[in-house]
Amino acid sequence: MKTRPGRADANRRRIMDVALAELLRDADASMDQIARAAGVVRRTVYGHFPSRDALIGALVDDAAENVAAAQADALRAAADPAEALARSMLAAWEIADGYRLLISLAQRSVTVEGIHRRLEPVRRECAAMLQRGLDEGLFTSPLPAVALAYVREQVLFGLMQAVNDGVLAPAEAGRSAAVTALTAAGVHATDATALVARLAP
């Protein structure tokens, strides 16, 4: 008997949710461990994900989609480019923080280029917002907007690793990411700090 599409999708989602929890608990969790934790046989997991790398890749896709959705919501909530940049960083961090150990793991199993490719829609949307800020004179930078979007992305990855390595508290990282992105775009540090404090007290 074939599994109905709705049930198959539900099984896939459950496996992904359990896999994320297991991999965050134990970065070396095997497909067998994940299957047991999900309450399914190993064959079921492999039916959805042909390899452990494929499963991790699907989780990274999920993370990228969630970051994109959070950023889109944040950008719609603010017309001012500086506020939009701050809101988008705070929103992106809130999602990324839940995946940061996974991203670190993914960099060993999914190519870094693959992660960047998954984030391309996020980067394009961010670049458009940064360009608007540059055009309006709210941002000043020797870098073009597209390059600034890469800088913003790397700030997130860098701070995720800093938290993973224990040199930055998770509670501070989101605000730090937003202030750093604003100052990289040419906003004065005092103004950037005040804006972020207002948005994320």
Coordinates of N, CA and C in Angstrom, one line a residue:
M1 N 0.8 -1.2 0.0 CA 0.0 0.0 0.0 C 0.9 1.2 0.0
K2 N 0.6 2.2 -0.9 CA 1.3 3.4 -0.9 C 0.9 4.4 0.1
T3 N 1.9 5.1 0.7 CA 1.5 6.1 1.7 C 0.9 7.3 1.0
R4 N -0.2 7.8 1.6 CA -0.9 9.0 1.0 C 0.0 10.2 1.1
P5 N 0.0 11.1 0.1 CA 0.9 12.3 0.0 C 0.8 13.1 1.3
G6 N -0.4 13.3 1.9 CA -0.5 14.1 3.1 C 0.3 13.4 4.3
R7 N 0.1 12.1 4.4 CA 0.8 11.3 5.4 C 2.3 11.3 5.2
A8 N 2.7 11.2 3.9 CA 4.2 11.2 3.6 C 4.8 12.5 4.0
D9 N 4.1 13.6 3.7 CA 4.6 14.9 4.0 C 4.7 15.1 5.6
A10 N 3.7 14.6 6.3 CA 3.7 14.7 7.7 C 4.9 13.9 8.3
N11 N 5.1 12.7 7.7 CA 6.2 11.8 8.2 C 7.6 12.6 7.9
R12 N 7.7 13.2 6.7 CA 8.9 13.9 6.4 C 9.1 15.0 7.4
R13 N 8.1 15.8 7.7 CA 8.2 16.9 8.6 C 8.6 16.4 10.0
R14 N 8.0 15.3 10.4 CA 8.3 14.8 11.8 C 9.7 14.4 11.8
I15 N 10.2 13.7 10.8 CA 11.6 13.2 10.8 C 12.5 14.4 10.8
M16 N 12.2 15.5 10.1 CA 13.1 16.7 10.1 C 13.1 17.3 11.4
D17 N 11.9 17.5 12.1 CA 11.9 18.1 13.4 C 12.7 17.3 14.4
V18 N 12.5 16.0 14.4 CA 13.2 15.1 15.3 C 14.7 15.1 15.0
A19 N 15.0 15.1 13.7 CA 16.5 15.1 13.3 C 17.1 16.4 13.8
L20 N 16.4 17.5 13.7 CA 17.0 18.8 14.1 C 17.3 18.7 15.6
A21 N 16.4 18.3 16.4 CA 16.5 18.2 17.8 C 17.7 17.2 18.2
E22 N 17.7 16.1 17.5 CA 18.8 15.1 17.8 C 20.2 15.6 17.4
L23 N 20.3 16.3 16.2 CA 21.6 16.8 15.8 C 22.0 18.0 16.6
L24 N 21.1 18.7 17.2 CA 21.5 19.8 18.1 C 22.0 19.2 19.4
R25 N 21.4 18.1 19.8 CA 21.8 17.4 21.0 C 23.1 16.7 20.8
D26 N 23.2 16.0 19.7 CA 24.4 15.2 19.4 C 24.8 15.4 17.9
A27 N 25.8 16.2 17.6 CA 26.1 16.5 16.2 C 26.5 15.2 15.4
D28 N 26.8 14.1 16.1 CA 27.2 12.9 15.4 C 26.1 11.9 15.3
A29 N 24.9 12.4 15.7 CA 23.7 11.4 15.6 C 23.6 10.7 14.3
S30 N 23.4 9.4 14.3 CA 23.3 8.7 13.1 C 21.9 8.6 12.6
M31 N 21.7 8.1 11.4 CA 20.4 7.9 10.8 C 19.6 6.9 11.7
D32 N 20.2 5.9 12.2 CA 19.6 5.0 13.1 C 19.0 5.7 14.3
Q33 N 19.8 6.5 14.9 CA 19.4 7.2 16.1 C 18.2 8.1 15.8
I34 N 18.3 8.8 14.7 CA 17.2 9.7 14.3 C 15.9 8.9 14.0
A35 N 16.0 7.7 13.4 CA 14.9 6.9 13.1 C 14.2 6.4 14.4
R36 N 15.1 6.0 15.4 CA 14.5 5.5 16.7 C 13.8 6.7 17.4
A37 N 14.4 7.9 17.4 CA 13.9 9.0 18.1 C 12.5 9.4 17.4
A38 N 12.4 9.2 16.1 CA 11.2 9.6 15.4 C 10.2 8.5 15.4
G39 N 10.5 7.4 16.0 CA 9.6 6.3 16.1 C 9.2 5.6 14.8
V40 N 10.2 5.6 13.9 CA 10.1 5.0 12.6 C 11.2 4.0 12.3
V41 N 11.1 3.2 11.3 CA 12.2 2.3 11.0 C 13.2 3.1 10.1
R42 N 14.4 2.6 10.1 CA 15.5 3.2 9.3 C 15.1 3.4 7.8
R43 N 14.4 2.4 7.3 CA 14.0 2.5 5.9 C 13.1 3.7 5.6
T44 N 12.3 4.0 6.6 CA 11.4 5.2 6.4 C 12.2 6.5 6.2
V45 N 13.2 6.6 7.1 CA 14.1 7.8 7.0 C 14.8 7.9 5.7
Y46 N 15.4 6.7 5.3 CA 16.1 6.7 4.0 C 15.1 6.9 2.8
G47 N 13.8 6.6 3.0 CA 12.9 6.8 1.9 C 12.7 8.2 1.6
H48 N 12.9 9.1 2.6 CA 12.7 10.5 2.5 C 14.1 11.2 2.2
F49 N 15.1 10.6 2.8 CA 16.5 11.3 2.7 C 17.5 10.2 2.4
P50 N 18.0 10.1 1.2 CA 18.9 9.0 0.8 C 20.2 9.0 1.6
S51 N 20.6 10.0 2.3 CA 21.8 10.0 3.0 C 21.7 11.0 4.2
R52 N 22.6 10.9 5.1 CA 22.7 11.9 6.2 C 22.9 13.3 5.7
D53 N 23.8 13.4 4.7 CA 24.1 14.8 4.2 C 22.8 15.3 3.5
A54 N 22.0 14.5 2.9 CA 20.8 14.9 2.3 C 19.8 15.5 3.3
L55 N 19.8 14.8 4.4 CA 18.9 15.2 5.6 C 19.4 16.5 6.1
I56 N 20.7 16.7 6.3 CA 21.2 17.9 6.8 C 20.9 19.1 5.8
G57 N 21.1 18.7 4.5 CA 20.8 19.7 3.5 C 19.4 20.2 3.5
A58 N 18.4 19.3 3.8 CA 17.0 19.6 3.9 C 16.8 20.5 5.1
L59 N 17.5 20.2 6.2 CA 17.3 21.1 7.4 C 17.9 22.5 7.1
V60 N 19.0 22.6 6.4 CA 19.6 23.9 6.0 C 18.6 24.6 5.1
D61 N 18.0 23.9 4.1 CA 17.0 24.5 3.3 C 15.8 25.1 4.1
D62 N 15.4 24.3 5.1 CA 14.3 24.8 6.0 C 14.8 26.0 6.8
A63 N 16.0 26.0 7.3 CA 16.5 27.2 8.0 C 16.5 28.4 7.1
A64 N 17.0 28.3 5.9 CA 17.1 29.4 4.9 C 15.7 29.9 4.6
E65 N 14.7 29.0 4.4 CA 13.3 29.5 4.1 C 12.8 30.2 5.3
N66 N 13.0 29.8 6.5 CA 12.5 30.5 7.7 C 13.2 31.8 7.9
V67 N 14.5 31.9 7.6 CA 15.2 33.2 7.7 C 14.6 34.2 6.7
A68 N 14.4 33.6 5.4 CA 13.8 34.5 4.4 C 12.5 35.0 4.8
A69 N 11.6 34.2 5.4 CA 10.3 34.6 5.7 C 10.3 35.6 6.9
A70 N 11.2 35.4 7.9 CA 11.4 36.3 9.0 C 11.9 37.7 8.5
Q71 N 12.8 37.6 7.5 CA 13.4 38.9 7.0 C 12.3 39.6 6.2
A72 N 11.5 38.9 5.4 CA 10.5 39.6 4.6 C 9.5 40.3 5.5
D73 N 9.1 39.6 6.6 CA 8.2 40.2 7.6 C 8.8 41.5 8.2
A74 N 10.1 41.4 8.5 CA 10.8 42.5 9.2 C 10.9 43.7 8.2
L75 N 11.2 43.4 7.0 CA 11.3 44.5 6.0 C 10.0 45.2 5.7
R76 N 8.9 44.4 5.7 CA 7.6 45.0 5.5 C 7.2 45.9 6.7
A77 N 7.8 45.6 7.9 CA 7.3 46.3 9.1 C 8.0 47.7 9.2
A78 N 9.0 48.0 8.3 CA 9.7 49.3 8.4 C 10.0 49.9 7.1
A79 N 9.6 51.2 6.9 CA 9.9 51.9 5.7 C 11.3 52.5 5.7
D80 N 11.8 52.9 6.9 CA 13.1 53.4 7.0 C 14.2 52.3 6.8
P81 N 15.1 52.5 5.9 CA 16.1 51.5 5.6 C 16.9 51.1 6.9
A82 N 17.3 52.0 7.7 CA 18.1 51.7 8.9 C 17.3 50.8 9.9
E83 N 16.0 51.2 10.1 CA 15.2 50.3 10.9 C 14.9 49.0 10.3
A84 N 14.7 49.0 9.0 CA 14.5 47.7 8.2 C 15.7 46.8 8.4
L85 N 16.9 47.4 8.3 CA 18.2 46.6 8.4 C 18.3 46.0 9.8
A86 N 18.0 46.9 10.8 CA 18.1 46.4 12.2 C 17.0 45.3 12.5
R87 N 15.8 45.6 12.0 CA 14.7 44.6 12.3 C 15.0 43.2 11.6
S88 N 15.6 43.3 10.4 CA 15.9 42.1 9.6 C 17.0 41.3 10.3
M89 N 18.0 42.0 10.8 CA 19.0 41.3 11.5 C 18.5 40.6 12.8
L90 N 17.7 41.4 13.6 CA 17.1 40.8 14.8 C 16.3 39.6 14.5
A91 N 15.5 39.7 13.4 CA 14.6 38.6 13.0 C 15.4 37.4 12.5
A92 N 16.4 37.7 11.7 CA 17.2 36.6 11.2 C 17.9 35.9 12.3
W93 N 18.4 36.6 13.3 CA 19.2 36.0 14.4 C 18.2 35.1 15.2
E94 N 17.0 35.6 15.4 CA 16.1 34.8 16.2 C 15.9 33.4 15.6
I95 N 15.8 33.4 14.3 CA 15.7 32.1 13.6 C 17.0 31.3 13.6
A96 N 18.1 32.1 13.2 CA 19.4 31.4 13.1 C 19.9 30.9 14.4
D97 N 19.6 31.5 15.5 CA 20.1 31.0 16.8 C 19.6 29.6 17.0
G98 N 18.4 29.3 16.6 CA 17.9 27.9 16.8 C 18.6 26.9 15.9
Y99 N 19.3 27.4 14.9 CA 19.9 26.5 13.9 C 21.4 26.6 14.0
R100 N 22.0 27.4 14.9 CA 23.4 27.7 14.7 C 24.3 26.5 14.8
L101 N 24.0 25.6 15.7 CA 24.9 24.4 15.8 C 24.7 23.5 14.5
L102 N 23.5 23.5 14.0 CA 23.3 22.8 12.7 C 24.1 23.4 11.6
I103 N 24.1 24.8 11.5 CA 24.9 25.4 10.5 C 26.4 25.1 10.6
S104 N 26.9 25.1 11.8 CA 28.2 24.7 12.0 C 28.5 23.3 11.5
L105 N 27.6 22.4 11.8 CA 27.7 21.0 11.3 C 27.5 20.9 9.8
A106 N 26.6 21.7 9.3 CA 26.4 21.7 7.8 C 27.6 22.1 7.1
Q107 N 28.4 23.0 7.6 CA 29.6 23.5 6.9 C 30.6 22.4 6.8
R108 N 30.4 21.3 7.5 CA 31.3 20.1 7.4 C 30.7 19.1 6.4
S109 N 29.4 19.1 6.2 CA 28.8 18.1 5.4 C 28.1 18.7 4.1
V110 N 27.6 19.9 4.2 CA 27.1 20.6 3.0 C 28.1 21.7 2.6
T111 N 28.4 21.8 1.4 CA 29.4 22.8 1.0 C 29.0 24.2 1.4
V112 N 29.9 25.0 1.8 CA 29.7 26.4 2.1 C 29.0 27.1 0.9
E113 N 29.4 26.7 -0.3 CA 28.8 27.3 -1.5 C 27.3 27.0 -1.5
G114 N 27.0 25.8 -1.1 CA 25.6 25.4 -1.1 C 24.8 26.2 -0.1
I115 N 25.3 26.5 1.1 CA 24.6 27.3 2.0 C 24.4 28.7 1.5
H116 N 25.5 29.3 0.9 CA 25.4 30.6 0.3 C 24.3 30.6 -0.9
R117 N 24.3 29.6 -1.6 CA 23.3 29.5 -2.7 C 21.9 29.5 -2.2
R118 N 21.7 28.8 -1.1 CA 20.3 28.7 -0.5 C 19.9 30.1 0.1
L119 N 20.9 30.9 0.4 CA 20.6 32.2 1.0 C 20.5 33.3 0.0
E120 N 20.6 33.0 -1.3 CA 20.7 34.0 -2.4 C 19.4 34.9 -2.4
P121 N 18.2 34.3 -2.3 CA 17.0 35.2 -2.3 C 17.0 36.2 -1.1
V122 N 17.5 35.7 0.1 CA 17.6 36.6 1.2 C 18.6 37.7 0.9
R123 N 19.7 37.4 0.3 CA 20.8 38.3 0.0 C 20.3 39.4 -1.0
R124 N 19.5 38.9 -2.0 CA 19.0 39.9 -3.0 C 18.1 40.9 -2.4
E125 N 17.2 40.4 -1.5 CA 16.2 41.2 -0.9 C 16.9 42.3 0.1
C126 N 17.9 41.8 0.8 CA 18.7 42.7 1.6 C 19.4 43.7 0.8
A127 N 20.0 43.3 -0.3 CA 20.8 44.2 -1.1 C 19.9 45.4 -1.7
A128 N 18.6 45.0 -2.0 CA 17.7 46.1 -2.5 C 17.4 47.1 -1.4
M129 N 17.2 46.6 -0.1 CA 17.0 47.5 1.0 C 18.2 48.3 1.3
L130 N 19.4 47.7 1.2 CA 20.7 48.5 1.4 C 20.8 49.6 0.3
Q131 N 20.5 49.2 -0.9 CA 20.6 50.2 -2.0 C 19.7 51.4 -1.8
R132 N 18.5 51.1 -1.2 CA 17.6 52.2 -0.9 C 18.2 53.1 0.1
G133 N 18.8 52.5 1.1 CA 19.5 53.3 2.2 C 20.6 54.1 1.6
L134 N 21.4 53.6 0.7 CA 22.5 54.3 0.1 C 22.0 55.4 -0.7
D135 N 21.0 55.2 -1.5 CA 20.4 56.2 -2.4 C 19.8 57.4 -1.6
E136 N 19.3 57.1 -0.4 CA 18.7 58.1 0.4 C 19.7 58.8 1.3
G137 N 20.9 58.3 1.3 CA 22.0 58.9 2.1 C 21.9 58.5 3.6
L138 N 21.1 57.5 3.9 CA 21.1 57.0 5.3 C 22.2 56.1 5.6
F139 N 22.7 55.4 4.5 CA 23.9 54.6 4.7 C 25.0 55.2 3.8
T140 N 26.3 55.0 4.3 CA 27.4 55.4 3.6 C 28.4 54.3 3.6
S141 N 28.9 53.9 2.5 CA 29.9 52.8 2.5 C 30.7 52.8 1.2
P142 N 31.9 52.5 1.2 CA 32.7 52.3 0.0 C 32.3 51.1 -0.8
L143 N 31.5 50.2 -0.2 CA 31.1 49.0 -0.8 C 29.7 49.2 -1.5
P144 N 29.5 48.5 -2.6 CA 28.2 48.5 -3.3 C 27.2 47.7 -2.4
A145 N 25.9 47.9 -2.6 CA 24.9 47.3 -1.8 C 25.0 45.8 -1.8
V146 N 25.3 45.2 -3.0 CA 25.4 43.7 -3.0 C 26.5 43.2 -2.1
A147 N 27.7 43.9 -2.1 CA 28.8 43.5 -1.3 C 28.4 43.7 0.2
L148 N 27.7 44.8 0.5 CA 27.2 45.0 1.9 C 26.3 43.8 2.4
A149 N 25.5 43.3 1.4 CA 24.6 42.2 1.8 C 25.4 41.0 2.2
Y150 N 26.6 40.8 1.5 CA 27.5 39.7 1.8 C 28.1 39.9 3.2
V151 N 28.4 41.1 3.5 CA 29.0 41.5 4.8 C 28.0 41.1 5.9
R152 N 26.7 41.5 5.7 CA 25.7 41.3 6.7 C 25.5 39.8 6.9
E153 N 25.6 39.0 5.8 CA 25.4 37.6 5.9 C 26.6 37.0 6.8
Q154 N 27.8 37.5 6.5 CA 29.0 36.9 7.2 C 29.0 37.3 8.7
V155 N 28.4 38.5 9.0 CA 28.2 38.9 10.4 C 27.4 37.8 11.1
L156 N 26.3 37.4 10.5 CA 25.5 36.4 11.2 C 26.3 35.1 11.4
F157 N 27.0 34.6 10.3 CA 27.7 33.4 10.4 C 28.8 33.5 11.5
G158 N 29.5 34.6 11.5 CA 30.6 34.8 12.4 C 30.1 34.8 13.8
L159 N 29.0 35.5 14.1 CA 28.5 35.5 15.5 C 27.9 34.2 15.9
M160 N 27.3 33.5 15.0 CA 26.9 32.1 15.3 C 28.0 31.3 15.8
Q161 N 29.2 31.4 15.1 CA 30.3 30.6 15.5 C 30.9 31.1 16.8
A162 N 30.8 32.4 17.0 CA 31.3 33.0 18.3 C 30.5 32.5 19.5
V163 N 29.2 32.4 19.3 CA 28.3 31.8 20.3 C 28.6 30.3 20.5
N164 N 28.8 29.6 19.4 CA 29.1 28.2 19.5 C 30.4 28.0 20.3
D165 N 31.4 28.9 20.1 CA 32.7 28.7 20.7 C 32.7 29.3 22.1
G166 N 31.6 29.9 22.6 CA 31.5 30.3 23.9 C 32.1 31.7 24.2
V167 N 32.4 32.5 23.2 CA 33.0 33.8 23.4 C 32.0 34.9 23.3
L168 N 30.7 34.6 23.1 CA 29.6 35.6 23.0 C 28.4 34.9 23.6
A169 N 27.7 35.6 24.4 CA 26.4 35.1 25.0 C 25.3 35.1 23.9
P170 N 24.5 34.1 23.8 CA 23.4 34.1 22.8 C 22.5 35.2 23.0
A171 N 22.2 35.6 24.2 CA 21.3 36.7 24.5 C 21.8 38.1 23.9
E172 N 23.1 38.2 23.8 CA 23.7 39.4 23.3 C 23.9 39.4 21.7
A173 N 23.9 38.2 21.2 CA 24.3 38.1 19.8 C 23.3 38.8 18.8
G174 N 22.1 38.7 19.0 CA 21.1 39.3 18.1 C 21.3 40.8 18.0
R175 N 21.4 41.4 19.2 CA 21.6 42.9 19.2 C 22.9 43.3 18.6
S176 N 23.9 42.5 19.0 CA 25.3 42.7 18.4 C 25.3 42.6 16.9
A177 N 24.6 41.6 16.4 CA 24.5 41.5 14.9 C 23.9 42.7 14.3
A178 N 22.8 43.2 14.8 CA 22.1 44.3 14.3 C 22.9 45.6 14.3
V179 N 23.6 45.8 15.4 CA 24.4 47.0 15.6 C 25.6 46.9 14.6
T180 N 26.2 45.7 14.5 CA 27.4 45.6 13.6 C 27.0 45.8 12.1
A181 N 25.8 45.3 11.7 CA 25.4 45.4 10.4 C 25.1 46.9 10.1
L182 N 24.5 47.6 11.0 CA 24.2 49.0 10.8 C 25.5 49.9 10.7
T183 N 26.5 49.6 11.6 CA 27.7 50.3 11.5 C 28.5 50.0 10.3
A184 N 28.4 48.8 9.8 CA 29.1 48.4 8.6 C 28.5 49.2 7.4
A185 N 27.2 49.5 7.5 CA 26.5 50.3 6.5 C 26.7 51.8 6.6
G186 N 27.5 52.2 7.6 CA 27.9 53.6 7.8 C 27.0 54.4 8.8
V187 N 26.2 53.7 9.6 CA 25.4 54.3 10.6 C 26.3 54.5 11.8
H188 N 26.3 55.7 12.4 CA 27.1 56.0 13.6 C 26.8 55.0 14.7
A189 N 27.8 54.5 15.4 CA 27.7 53.4 16.4 C 26.7 53.8 17.5
T190 N 26.7 55.1 17.9 CA 25.8 55.6 18.9 C 24.3 55.5 18.4
D191 N 24.1 55.9 17.2 CA 22.8 55.9 16.6 C 22.3 54.4 16.4
A192 N 23.3 53.6 15.9 CA 22.9 52.2 15.7 C 22.5 51.5 17.0
T193 N 23.3 51.8 18.1 CA 23.0 51.1 19.4 C 21.7 51.6 19.9
A194 N 21.4 52.9 19.8 CA 20.1 53.4 20.3 C 18.9 52.8 19.5
L195 N 19.1 52.7 18.2 CA 18.0 52.1 17.4 C 17.7 50.7 17.8
V196 N 18.8 49.9 17.9 CA 18.6 48.5 18.2 C 18.0 48.4 19.7
A197 N 18.5 49.2 20.6 CA 17.9 49.2 21.9 C 16.4 49.5 21.9
R198 N 16.0 50.3 21.0 CA 14.6 50.7 20.9 C 13.8 49.5 20.4
L199 N 14.4 48.8 19.4 CA 13.7 47.7 18.8 C 13.7 46.4 19.6
A200 N 14.8 46.2 20.3 CA 15.0 45.0 21.1 C 15.5 45.3 22.4
P201 N 14.7 45.9 23.3 CA 15.2 46.3 24.6 C 15.6 45.2 25.5

